[in-house]
Short mmCIF file of C-alpha atoms in Angstrom, two decimals:
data_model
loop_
_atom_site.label_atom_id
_atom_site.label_comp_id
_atom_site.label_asym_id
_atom_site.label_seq_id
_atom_site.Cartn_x
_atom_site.Cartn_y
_atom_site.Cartn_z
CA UNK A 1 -4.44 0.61 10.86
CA UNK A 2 -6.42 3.44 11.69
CA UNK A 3 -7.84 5.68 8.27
CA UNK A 4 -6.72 8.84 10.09
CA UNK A 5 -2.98 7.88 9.21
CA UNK A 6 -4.27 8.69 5.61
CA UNK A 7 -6.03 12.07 6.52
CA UNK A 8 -3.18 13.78 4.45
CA UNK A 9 -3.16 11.59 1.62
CA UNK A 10 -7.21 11.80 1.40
CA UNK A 11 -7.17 15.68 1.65
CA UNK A 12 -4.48 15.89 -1.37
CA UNK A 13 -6.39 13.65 -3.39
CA UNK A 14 -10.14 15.75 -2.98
CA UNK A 15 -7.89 18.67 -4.19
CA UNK A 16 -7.32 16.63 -6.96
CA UNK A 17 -11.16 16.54 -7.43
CA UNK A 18 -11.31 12.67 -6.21
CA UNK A 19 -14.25 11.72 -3.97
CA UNK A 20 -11.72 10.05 -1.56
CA UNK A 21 -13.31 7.38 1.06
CA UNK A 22 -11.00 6.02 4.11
CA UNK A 23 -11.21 2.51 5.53
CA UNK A 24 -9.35 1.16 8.64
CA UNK A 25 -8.70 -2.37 9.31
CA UNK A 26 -7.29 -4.49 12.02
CA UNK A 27 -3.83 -5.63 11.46
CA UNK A 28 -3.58 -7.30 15.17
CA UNK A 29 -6.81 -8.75 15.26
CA UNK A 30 -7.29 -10.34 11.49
CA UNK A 31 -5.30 -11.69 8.49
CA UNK A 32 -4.83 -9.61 5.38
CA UNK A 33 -7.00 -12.22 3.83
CA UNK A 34 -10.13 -11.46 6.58
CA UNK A 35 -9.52 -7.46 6.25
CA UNK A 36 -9.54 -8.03 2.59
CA UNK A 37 -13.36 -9.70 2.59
CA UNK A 38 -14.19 -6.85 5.07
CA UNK A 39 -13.33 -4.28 2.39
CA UNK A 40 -14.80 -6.03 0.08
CA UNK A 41 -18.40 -5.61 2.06
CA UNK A 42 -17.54 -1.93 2.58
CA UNK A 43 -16.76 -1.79 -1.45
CA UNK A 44 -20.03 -2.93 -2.45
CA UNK A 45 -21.82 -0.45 -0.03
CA UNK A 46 -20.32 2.59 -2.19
CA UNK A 47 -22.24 1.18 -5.32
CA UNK A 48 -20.04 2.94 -7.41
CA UNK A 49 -18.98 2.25 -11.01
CA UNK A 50 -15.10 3.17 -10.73
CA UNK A 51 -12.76 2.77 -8.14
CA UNK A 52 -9.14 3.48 -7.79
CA UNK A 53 -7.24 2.15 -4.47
CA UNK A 54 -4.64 3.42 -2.87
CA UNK A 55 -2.48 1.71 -0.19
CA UNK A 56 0.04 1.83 1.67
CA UNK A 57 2.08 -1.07 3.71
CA UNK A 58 0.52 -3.78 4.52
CA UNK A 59 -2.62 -2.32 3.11
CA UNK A 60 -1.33 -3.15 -0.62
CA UNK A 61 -1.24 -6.88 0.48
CA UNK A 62 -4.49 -6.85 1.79
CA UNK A 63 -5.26 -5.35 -1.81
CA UNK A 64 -3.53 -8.01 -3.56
CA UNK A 65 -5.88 -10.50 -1.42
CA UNK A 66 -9.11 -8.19 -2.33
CA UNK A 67 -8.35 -8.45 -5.99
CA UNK A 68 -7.82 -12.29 -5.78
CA UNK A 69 -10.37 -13.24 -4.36
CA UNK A 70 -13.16 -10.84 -5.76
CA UNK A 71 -14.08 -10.45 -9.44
CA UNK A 72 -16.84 -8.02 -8.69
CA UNK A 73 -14.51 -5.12 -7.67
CA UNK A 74 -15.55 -1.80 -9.58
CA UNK A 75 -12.75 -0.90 -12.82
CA UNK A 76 -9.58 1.40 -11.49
CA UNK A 77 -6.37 1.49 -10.80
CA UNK A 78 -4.45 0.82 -7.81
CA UNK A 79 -1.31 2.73 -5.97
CA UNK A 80 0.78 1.15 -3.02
CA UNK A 81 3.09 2.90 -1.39
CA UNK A 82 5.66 0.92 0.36
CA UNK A 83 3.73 -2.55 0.30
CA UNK A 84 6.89 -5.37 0.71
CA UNK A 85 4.55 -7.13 -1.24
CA UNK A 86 7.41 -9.66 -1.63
CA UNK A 87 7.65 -9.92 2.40
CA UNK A 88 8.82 -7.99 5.17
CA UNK A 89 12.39 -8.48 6.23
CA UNK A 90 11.76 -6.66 9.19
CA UNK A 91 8.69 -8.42 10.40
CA UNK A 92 10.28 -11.43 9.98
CA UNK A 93 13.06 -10.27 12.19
CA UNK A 94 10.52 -8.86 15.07
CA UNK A 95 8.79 -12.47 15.46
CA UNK A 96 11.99 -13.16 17.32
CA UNK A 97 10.74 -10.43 20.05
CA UNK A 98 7.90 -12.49 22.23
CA UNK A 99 5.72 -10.34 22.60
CA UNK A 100 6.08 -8.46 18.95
CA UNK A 101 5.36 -11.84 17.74
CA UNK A 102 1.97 -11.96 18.69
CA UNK A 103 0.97 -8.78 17.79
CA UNK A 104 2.08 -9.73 14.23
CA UNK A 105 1.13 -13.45 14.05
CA UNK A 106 -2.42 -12.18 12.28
CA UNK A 107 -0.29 -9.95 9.78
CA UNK A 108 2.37 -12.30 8.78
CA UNK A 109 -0.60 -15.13 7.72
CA UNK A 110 -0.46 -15.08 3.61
CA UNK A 111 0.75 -11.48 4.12
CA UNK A 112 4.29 -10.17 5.67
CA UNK A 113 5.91 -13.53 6.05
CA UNK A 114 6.13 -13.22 2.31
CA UNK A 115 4.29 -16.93 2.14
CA UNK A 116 1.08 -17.87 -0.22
CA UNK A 117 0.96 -13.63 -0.73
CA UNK A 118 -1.82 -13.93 -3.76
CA UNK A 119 -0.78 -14.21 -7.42
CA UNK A 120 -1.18 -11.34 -8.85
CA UNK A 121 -3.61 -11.47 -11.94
CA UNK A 122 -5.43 -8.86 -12.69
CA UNK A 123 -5.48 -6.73 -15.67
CA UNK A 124 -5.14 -3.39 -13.88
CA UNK A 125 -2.76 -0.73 -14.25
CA UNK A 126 -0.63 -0.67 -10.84
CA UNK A 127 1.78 1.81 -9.44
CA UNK A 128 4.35 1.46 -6.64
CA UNK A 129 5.91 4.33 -4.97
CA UNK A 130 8.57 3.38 -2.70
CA UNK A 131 10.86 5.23 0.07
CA UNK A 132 15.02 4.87 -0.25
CA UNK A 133 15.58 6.67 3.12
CA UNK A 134 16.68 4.24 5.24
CA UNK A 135 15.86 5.73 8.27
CA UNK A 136 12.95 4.34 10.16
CA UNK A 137 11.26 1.68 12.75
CA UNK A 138 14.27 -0.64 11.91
CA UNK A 139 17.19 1.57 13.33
CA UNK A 140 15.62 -0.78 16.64
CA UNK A 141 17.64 -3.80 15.45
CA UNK A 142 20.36 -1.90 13.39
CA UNK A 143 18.30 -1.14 10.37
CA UNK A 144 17.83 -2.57 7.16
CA UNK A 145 20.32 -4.93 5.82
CA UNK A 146 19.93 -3.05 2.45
CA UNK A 147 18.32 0.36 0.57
CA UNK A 148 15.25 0.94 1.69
CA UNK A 149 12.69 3.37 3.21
CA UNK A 150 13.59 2.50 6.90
CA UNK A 151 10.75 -0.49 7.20
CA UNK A 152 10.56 -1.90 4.24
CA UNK A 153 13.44 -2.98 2.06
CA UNK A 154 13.20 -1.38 -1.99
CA UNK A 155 13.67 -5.02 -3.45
CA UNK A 156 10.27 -6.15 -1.24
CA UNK A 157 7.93 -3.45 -3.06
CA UNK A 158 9.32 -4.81 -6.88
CA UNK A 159 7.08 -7.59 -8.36
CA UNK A 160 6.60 -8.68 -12.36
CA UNK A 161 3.17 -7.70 -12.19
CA UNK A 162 4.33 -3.87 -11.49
CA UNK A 163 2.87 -1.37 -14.12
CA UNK A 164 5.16 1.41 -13.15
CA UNK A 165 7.26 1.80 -9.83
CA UNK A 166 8.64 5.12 -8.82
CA UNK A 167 11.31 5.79 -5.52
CA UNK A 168 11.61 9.29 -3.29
CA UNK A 169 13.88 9.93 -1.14
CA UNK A 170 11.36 9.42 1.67
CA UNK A 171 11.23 7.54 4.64
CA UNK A 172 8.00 4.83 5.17
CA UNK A 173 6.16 6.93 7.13
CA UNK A 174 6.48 10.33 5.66
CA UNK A 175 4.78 8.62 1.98
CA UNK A 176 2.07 9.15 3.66
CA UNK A 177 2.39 13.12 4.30
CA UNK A 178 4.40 13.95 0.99
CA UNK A 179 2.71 16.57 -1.33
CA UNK A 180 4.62 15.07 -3.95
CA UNK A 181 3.51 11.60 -3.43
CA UNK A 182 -0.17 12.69 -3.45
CA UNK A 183 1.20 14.12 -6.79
CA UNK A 184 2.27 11.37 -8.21
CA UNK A 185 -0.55 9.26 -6.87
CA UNK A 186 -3.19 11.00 -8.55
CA UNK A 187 -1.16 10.92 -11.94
CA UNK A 188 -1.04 7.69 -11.86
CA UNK A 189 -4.77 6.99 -11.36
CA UNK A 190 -5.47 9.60 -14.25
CA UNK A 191 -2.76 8.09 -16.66
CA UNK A 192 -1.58 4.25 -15.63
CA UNK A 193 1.59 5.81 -15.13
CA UNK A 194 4.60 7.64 -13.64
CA UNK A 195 6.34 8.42 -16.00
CA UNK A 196 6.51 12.33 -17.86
CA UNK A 197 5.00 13.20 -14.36
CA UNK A 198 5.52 17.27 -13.90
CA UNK A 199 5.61 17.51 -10.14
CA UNK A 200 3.61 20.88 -10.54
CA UNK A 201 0.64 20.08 -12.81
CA UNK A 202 0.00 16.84 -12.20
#
């Protein structure tokens, strides 16, 4: 995952007056777990005080691995947008596709195959936006076998652990380019919440 993909996102949130830093990782290469140490090292280089993360996909497990493994991760909130951090339906599906498979097998370790995904314990306030579009990278094998944001499934980004979760109409890809997700995004890291959100002042 390349930190361009967030460009949007990043720009939003420096409107917002957040000093906004992007990160890419290799999803084919290592296992949420080994991109999560990686960010860790990058973390500690910012020597800063507070820190709010926000990630989207796959990036909010690799999150969930950061914060389990990591007690020295500056105070903050975190956002995900669109993590199945329950599993990916559709990933599972693709490992049927040979050569899909392998570009995934590094992804689906602790991560997308929905097994040994981290326990979530920390005490920080989390948000989950989520897409109900279902329009998207699974219309390849007939789409999603229920609502969802085209990729990932709604019931995959729901977890106990869940401060406050929020759905668009919005397909996975475009939370990453909605004005009104950055919106709501940097609401949430102000307040710990979604909720009495007005769209235009956030």
């Amino acid at each position: 995952m390349n930190a361009f993909e967030m460009f949007y996102l990043a720009k939003q949130l420096r409107k917002e007056n957040f000093i906004v830093h992007t990160i890419s990782y290799q999803s084919i290469l290592k296992t949420p777990a080994a991109n999560a140490t990686i960010l860790h090292q990058k973390i500690l280089k910012l020597e800063v005080d507070n820190l709010h993360i926000v990630a989207h996909s796959l990036g909010g497990i690799v999150t969930a691995h950061l914060l389990a493994k990591f007690d020295d991760i500056p105070k903050g909130n975190i956002v995900m947008l669109g993590t199945p951090i329950q599993g990916s339906w559709f990933a599972r599906k693709l490992q049927h596709i040979a050569i899909i498979n392998k570009l995934l097998a590094n992804s689906m370790k602790r991560g997308l195959s929905g097994k040994n995904i981290p326990q979530w314990n920390s005490s920080r306030s989390w948000g989950m936006i989520a897409g109900k579009v279902n329009f998207g990278l699974a219309t390849i094998i007939g789409g999603l076998p229920r609502e969802g944001d085209g990729t990932v499934m709604l019931e995959e980004t729901l977890h106990d652990k869940i401060t406050s979760h929020m759905t668009l109409p919005i397909s996975h890809t475009r939370l990453l380019f909605s004005k009104e997700v950055a919106e709501l995004t940097a609401y949430f890291l102000r307040k710990n919440s979604f909720n009495h959100c007005e769209k235009s002042q956030p």
